[in-house]
Amino acid sequence: MNKILAIGEALFDFLPHKKVLGGAPVNFSVNCVQLGAEVTLLTRIGQDILGAEIVKNLHQKGVSSDYIQWDQEKETGKVMVNLTKSGEPSYFIKENVAWDYLALDHNLLNNLHNYQVLYFGTLAQRNTVSRQTINTIISQFKGIKFLDLNLRNPIIDQQIILQSIYRTNILKLNLFEAEYLINHLNFDRNLSTWLNNYQLDLIVLTQGEKGTKWIDKTGEYSGEISRAKKDINADSVGAGDGVSAAIITGYLQGLKPLEIIAKANKIGAYIASHSGAIVILNQFQ
């Protein structure tokens, strides 16, 4: 079984109607487990009720919590999520919380060779402490590095963005993030040029209802756009994380790009038709 190490924020999203387990690394991890991978999550939570809920949820969903850290001073992360009429989310992310203070675990460093993929993002690097820990792990990891750009206003640091892109093999981003790189960091509008410019093996561009685009050195691939019947309180929270999970599990299985994209589009659409980021994906296993 393929083993994945995911690093970053673990938190609860507070939506208008409920609170749900969240954080891109958490959503990604749960989805990967459902799609057949073995996943370990490195994060930091507070010694509080929400932290205990996170660990309980992860155990129930099959994500290894061997390297989860407990913080006696900082609280577990929270995000207030507001939704537009079409279900598009905006986020207020509480700062100075436990996942901002990821400590370096030398036992994990000694076991990095056990993992085929390292998943990371930019949001979890907003604080110097966590950023140094993440960068040390990245520098010592020898397998596939998967960067989910995951930009969130106003927490956007151009230096962190560039450093992260230069250190990854696979870059996943959405249309807003692509436009940000083009308009603010002078990236070429032709995304295929990024492969050589930034030494990337693969770019995954999520385009909302237009589906996902796969760009590698053999060309660009887009699959059939999927539609799913929406629940009354449906939102698109976590749809991109479902796409990430489908991409990396398919990539590790050696599937062809069009096969992977087709599955990614179906999973993204299915998650966006429900409320919350984590839904049961039994039909896609």
PDB file of N, CA, C and O in Angstrom, residues 94-137:
ATOM      1  N   LYS A  94      -8.496  31.827  12.181  1.00  0.00           N
ATOM      2  CA  LYS A  94      -7.946  32.296  13.454  1.00  0.00           C
ATOM      3  C   LYS A  94      -6.434  32.101  13.475  1.00  0.00           C
ATOM      4  O   LYS A  94      -5.928  31.046  13.081  1.00  0.00           O
ATOM      5  N   GLU A  95      -5.726  33.113  13.939  1.00  0.00           N
ATOM      6  CA  GLU A  95      -4.264  33.060  13.963  1.00  0.00           C
ATOM      7  C   GLU A  95      -3.742  32.692  15.347  1.00  0.00           C
ATOM      8  O   GLU A  95      -4.479  32.665  16.329  1.00  0.00           O
ATOM      9  N   ASN A  96      -2.442  32.417  15.408  1.00  0.00           N
ATOM     10  CA  ASN A  96      -1.745  32.111  16.661  1.00  0.00           C
ATOM     11  C   ASN A  96      -2.386  30.921  17.383  1.00  0.00           C
ATOM     12  O   ASN A  96      -2.674  30.972  18.575  1.00  0.00           O
ATOM     13  N   VAL A  97      -2.594  29.856  16.613  1.00  0.00           N
ATOM     14  CA  VAL A  97      -3.194  28.638  17.170  1.00  0.00           C
ATOM     15  C   VAL A  97      -2.169  27.504  17.129  1.00  0.00           C
ATOM     16  O   VAL A  97      -1.035  27.682  16.662  1.00  0.00           O
ATOM     17  N   ALA A  98      -2.573  26.334  17.571  1.00  0.00           N
ATOM     18  CA  ALA A  98      -1.612  25.238  17.768  1.00  0.00           C
ATOM     19  C   ALA A  98      -0.851  24.878  16.498  1.00  0.00           C
ATOM     20  O   ALA A  98       0.371  24.658  16.541  1.00  0.00           O
ATOM     21  N   TRP A  99      -1.544  24.807  15.348  1.00  0.00           N
ATOM     22  CA  TRP A  99      -0.833  24.356  14.135  1.00  0.00           C
ATOM     23  C   TRP A  99       0.172  25.373  13.601  1.00  0.00           C
ATOM     24  O   TRP A  99       0.936  25.059  12.683  1.00  0.00           O
ATOM     25  N   ASP A 100       0.216  26.554  14.192  1.00  0.00           N
ATOM     26  CA  ASP A 100       1.256  27.522  13.850  1.00  0.00           C
ATOM     27  C   ASP A 100       2.592  27.181  14.505  1.00  0.00           C
ATOM     28  O   ASP A 100       3.603  27.838  14.219  1.00  0.00           O
ATOM     29  N   TYR A 101       2.602  26.180  15.385  1.00  0.00           N
ATOM     30  CA  TYR A 101       3.797  25.893  16.185  1.00  0.00           C
ATOM     31  C   TYR A 101       4.237  24.433  16.065  1.00  0.00           C
ATOM     32  O   TYR A 101       4.642  23.812  17.043  1.00  0.00           O
ATOM     33  N   LEU A 102       4.217  23.915  14.853  1.00  0.00           N
ATOM     34  CA  LEU A 102       4.686  22.556  14.607  1.00  0.00           C
ATOM     35  C   LEU A 102       6.148  22.411  15.019  1.00  0.00           C
ATOM     36  O   LEU A 102       7.015  23.153  14.555  1.00  0.00           O
ATOM     37  N   ALA A 103       6.427  21.428  15.871  1.00  0.00           N
ATOM     38  CA  ALA A 103       7.803  21.177  16.296  1.00  0.00           C
ATOM     39  C   ALA A 103       8.430  20.100  15.420  1.00  0.00           C
ATOM     40  O   ALA A 103       7.728  19.260  14.845  1.00  0.00           O
ATOM     41  N   LEU A 104       9.739  20.120  15.332  1.00  0.00           N
ATOM     42  CA  LEU A 104      10.454  19.134  14.530  1.00  0.00           C
ATOM     43  C   LEU A 104      10.546  17.826  15.312  1.00  0.00           C
ATOM     44  O   LEU A 104      11.037  17.790  16.437  1.00  0.00           O
ATOM     45  N   ASP A 105      10.059  16.755  14.723  1.00  0.00           N
ATOM     46  CA  ASP A 105      10.056  15.432  15.345  1.00  0.00           C
ATOM     47  C   ASP A 105      11.164  14.599  14.693  1.00  0.00           C
ATOM     48  O   ASP A 105      11.057  14.193  13.538  1.00  0.00           O
ATOM     49  N   HIS A 106      12.230  14.354  15.428  1.00  0.00           N
ATOM     50  CA  HIS A 106      13.380  13.653  14.846  1.00  0.00           C
ATOM     51  C   HIS A 106      13.072  12.192  14.562  1.00  0.00           C
ATOM     52  O   HIS A 106      13.688  11.588  13.668  1.00  0.00           O
ATOM     53  N   ASN A 107      12.132  11.619  15.285  1.00  0.00           N
ATOM     54  CA  ASN A 107      11.713  10.254  14.982  1.00  0.00           C
ATOM     55  C   ASN A 107      11.073  10.196  13.595  1.00  0.00           C
ATOM     56  O   ASN A 107      11.314   9.264  12.819  1.00  0.00           O
ATOM     57  N   LEU A 108      10.268  11.220  13.275  1.00  0.00           N
ATOM     58  CA  LEU A 108       9.670  11.296  11.941  1.00  0.00           C
ATOM     59  C   LEU A 108      10.751  11.469  10.881  1.00  0.00           C
ATOM     60  O   LEU A 108      10.708  10.812   9.824  1.00  0.00           O
ATOM     61  N   LEU A 109      11.717  12.340  11.131  1.00  0.00           N
ATOM     62  CA  LEU A 109      12.798  12.550  10.163  1.00  0.00           C
ATOM     63  C   LEU A 109      13.513  11.232   9.848  1.00  0.00           C
ATOM     64  O   LEU A 109      13.873  10.970   8.696  1.00  0.00           O
ATOM     65  N   ASN A 110      13.685  10.415  10.864  1.00  0.00           N
ATOM     66  CA  ASN A 110      14.374   9.136  10.667  1.00  0.00           C
ATOM     67  C   ASN A 110      13.532   8.124   9.908  1.00  0.00           C
ATOM     68  O   ASN A 110      14.056   7.085   9.459  1.00  0.00           O
ATOM     69  N   ASN A 111      12.234   8.413   9.772  1.00  0.00           N
ATOM     70  CA  ASN A 111      11.338   7.467   9.100  1.00  0.00           C
ATOM     71  C   ASN A 111      10.732   8.018   7.811  1.00  0.00           C
ATOM     72  O   ASN A 111       9.803   7.418   7.258  1.00  0.00           O
ATOM     73  N   LEU A 112      11.267   9.126   7.308  1.00  0.00           N
ATOM     74  CA  LEU A 112      10.727   9.719   6.079  1.00  0.00           C
ATOM     75  C   LEU A 112      10.821   8.766   4.894  1.00  0.00           C
ATOM     76  O   LEU A 112       9.993   8.824   3.968  1.00  0.00           O
ATOM     77  N   HIS A 113      11.815   7.878   4.918  1.00  0.00           N
ATOM     78  CA  HIS A 113      12.005   6.948   3.792  1.00  0.00           C
ATOM     79  C   HIS A 113      10.833   5.981   3.633  1.00  0.00           C
ATOM     80  O   HIS A 113      10.713   5.316   2.598  1.00  0.00           O
ATOM     81  N   ASN A 114       9.971   5.906   4.643  1.00  0.00           N
ATOM     82  CA  ASN A 114       8.828   4.993   4.576  1.00  0.00           C
ATOM     83  C   ASN A 114       7.671   5.545   3.747  1.00  0.00           C
ATOM     84  O   ASN A 114       6.708   4.820   3.474  1.00  0.00           O
ATOM     85  N   TYR A 115       7.761   6.812   3.362  1.00  0.00           N
ATOM     86  CA  TYR A 115       6.650   7.462   2.655  1.00  0.00           C
ATOM     87  C   TYR A 115       7.019   7.731   1.196  1.00  0.00           C
ATOM     88  O   TYR A 115       8.130   8.146   0.885  1.00  0.00           O
ATOM     89  N   GLN A 116       6.042   7.510   0.322  1.00  0.00           N
ATOM     90  CA  GLN A 116       6.254   7.763  -1.105  1.00  0.00           C
ATOM     91  C   GLN A 116       5.923   9.206  -1.492  1.00  0.00           C
ATOM     92  O   GLN A 116       6.457   9.738  -2.460  1.00  0.00           O
ATOM     93  N   VAL A 117       5.015   9.840  -0.721  1.00  0.00           N
ATOM     94  CA  VAL A 117       4.542  11.185  -1.059  1.00  0.00           C
ATOM     95  C   VAL A 117       4.542  12.070   0.179  1.00  0.00           C
ATOM     96  O   VAL A 117       4.158  11.627   1.274  1.00  0.00           O
ATOM     97  N   LEU A 118       4.960  13.314  -0.005  1.00  0.00           N
ATOM     98  CA  LEU A 118       4.847  14.346   1.015  1.00  0.00           C
ATOM     99  C   LEU A 118       3.888  15.413   0.505  1.00  0.00           C
ATOM    100  O   LEU A 118       4.120  16.013  -0.549  1.00  0.00           O
ATOM    101  N   TYR A 119       2.801  15.636   1.233  1.00  0.00           N
ATOM    102  CA  TYR A 119       1.803  16.657   0.886  1.00  0.00           C
ATOM    103  C   TYR A 119       1.987  17.855   1.815  1.00  0.00           C
ATOM    104  O   TYR A 119       2.068  17.683   3.037  1.00  0.00           O
ATOM    105  N   PHE A 120       2.052  19.061   1.238  1.00  0.00           N
ATOM    106  CA  PHE A 120       2.167  20.267   2.055  1.00  0.00           C
ATOM    107  C   PHE A 120       1.519  21.441   1.340  1.00  0.00           C
ATOM    108  O   PHE A 120       1.172  21.366   0.160  1.00  0.00           O
ATOM    109  N   GLY A 121       1.331  22.545   2.063  1.00  0.00           N
ATOM    110  CA  GLY A 121       0.726  23.749   1.498  1.00  0.00           C
ATOM    111  C   GLY A 121       1.436  24.991   1.994  1.00  0.00           C
ATOM    112  O   GLY A 121       2.436  24.908   2.716  1.00  0.00           O
ATOM    113  N   THR A 122       0.918  26.139   1.615  1.00  0.00           N
ATOM    114  CA  THR A 122       1.538  27.402   2.049  1.00  0.00           C
ATOM    115  C   THR A 122       0.900  27.953   3.318  1.00  0.00           C
ATOM    116  O   THR A 122       1.558  28.651   4.084  1.00  0.00           O
ATOM    117  N   LEU A 123      -0.373  27.669   3.553  1.00  0.00           N
ATOM    118  CA  LEU A 123      -1.063  28.247   4.700  1.00  0.00           C
ATOM    119  C   LEU A 123      -0.392  27.866   6.011  1.00  0.00           C
ATOM    120  O   LEU A 123      -0.204  28.710   6.896  1.00  0.00           O
ATOM    121  N   ALA A 124      -0.015  26.614   6.153  1.00  0.00           N
ATOM    122  CA  ALA A 124       0.597  26.148   7.397  1.00  0.00           C
ATOM    123  C   ALA A 124       1.969  26.751   7.635  1.00  0.00           C
ATOM    124  O   ALA A 124       2.530  26.606   8.728  1.00  0.00           O
ATOM    125  N   GLN A 125       2.505  27.459   6.646  1.00  0.00           N
ATOM    126  CA  GLN A 125       3.825  28.085   6.792  1.00  0.00           C
ATOM    127  C   GLN A 125       3.744  29.557   7.203  1.00  0.00           C
ATOM    128  O   GLN A 125       4.756  30.260   7.196  1.00  0.00           O
ATOM    129  N   ARG A 126       2.565  30.022   7.572  1.00  0.00           N
ATOM    130  CA  ARG A 126       2.409  31.449   7.879  1.00  0.00           C
ATOM    131  C   ARG A 126       3.214  31.876   9.108  1.00  0.00           C
ATOM    132  O   ARG A 126       3.602  33.033   9.244  1.00  0.00           O
ATOM    133  N   ASN A 127       3.468  30.936  10.026  1.00  0.00           N
ATOM    134  CA  ASN A 127       4.246  31.237  11.229  1.00  0.00           C
ATOM    135  C   ASN A 127       5.652  30.667  11.071  1.00  0.00           C
ATOM    136  O   ASN A 127       5.837  29.579  10.530  1.00  0.00           O
ATOM    137  N   THR A 128       6.644  31.401  11.553  1.00  0.00           N
ATOM    138  CA  THR A 128       8.043  30.992  11.391  1.00  0.00           C
ATOM    139  C   THR A 128       8.323  29.614  11.960  1.00  0.00           C
ATOM    140  O   THR A 128       9.073  28.823  11.368  1.00  0.00           O
ATOM    141  N   VAL A 129       7.719  29.284  13.098  1.00  0.00           N
ATOM    142  CA  VAL A 129       7.995  28.009  13.756  1.00  0.00           C
ATOM    143  C   VAL A 129       7.591  26.843  12.855  1.00  0.00           C
ATOM    144  O   VAL A 129       8.391  25.951  12.565  1.00  0.00           O
ATOM    145  N   SER A 130       6.341  26.839  12.420  1.00  0.00           N
ATOM    146  CA  SER A 130       5.879  25.755  11.552  1.00  0.00           C
ATOM    147  C   SER A 130       6.604  25.765  10.212  1.00  0.00           C
ATOM    148  O   SER A 130       6.912  24.699   9.649  1.00  0.00           O
ATOM    149  N   ARG A 131       6.892  26.964   9.692  1.00  0.00           N
ATOM    150  CA  ARG A 131       7.574  27.063   8.398  1.00  0.00           C
ATOM    151  C   ARG A 131       8.950  26.395   8.456  1.00  0.00           C
ATOM    152  O   ARG A 131       9.337  25.662   7.541  1.00  0.00           O
ATOM    153  N   GLN A 132       9.707  26.628   9.520  1.00  0.00           N
ATOM    154  CA  GLN A 132      11.025  26.015   9.649  1.00  0.00           C
ATOM    155  C   GLN A 132      10.924  24.496   9.741  1.00  0.00           C
ATOM    156  O   GLN A 132      11.724  23.768   9.125  1.00  0.00           O
ATOM    157  N   THR A 133       9.934  24.010  10.467  1.00  0.00           N
ATOM    158  CA  THR A 133       9.735  22.565  10.584  1.00  0.00           C
ATOM    159  C   THR A 133       9.390  21.952   9.232  1.00  0.00           C
ATOM    160  O   THR A 133       9.966  20.934   8.818  1.00  0.00           O
ATOM    161  N   ILE A 134       8.445  22.565   8.537  1.00  0.00           N
ATOM    162  CA  ILE A 134       8.021  22.052   7.230  1.00  0.00           C
ATOM    163  C   ILE A 134       9.175  22.075   6.236  1.00  0.00           C
ATOM    164  O   ILE A 134       9.396  21.113   5.493  1.00  0.00           O
ATOM    165  N   ASN A 135       9.938  23.159   6.233  1.00  0.00           N
ATOM    166  CA  ASN A 135      11.051  23.264   5.284  1.00  0.00           C
ATOM    167  C   ASN A 135      12.140  22.227   5.561  1.00  0.00           C
ATOM    168  O   ASN A 135      12.764  21.704   4.625  1.00  0.00           O
ATOM    169  N   THR A 136      12.370  21.932   6.821  1.00  0.00           N
ATOM    170  CA  THR A 136      13.359  20.907   7.152  1.00  0.00           C
ATOM    171  C   THR A 136      12.912  19.538   6.636  1.00  0.00           C
ATOM    172  O   THR A 136      13.705  18.783   6.054  1.00  0.00           O
ATOM    173  N   ILE A 137      11.643  19.235   6.823  1.00  0.00           N
ATOM    174  CA  ILE A 137      11.119  17.956   6.340  1.00  0.00           C
ATOM    175  C   ILE A 137      11.191  17.887   4.816  1.00  0.00           C
ATOM    176  O   ILE A 137      11.608  16.870   4.241  1.00  0.00           O
TER     177      ILE A 137
END
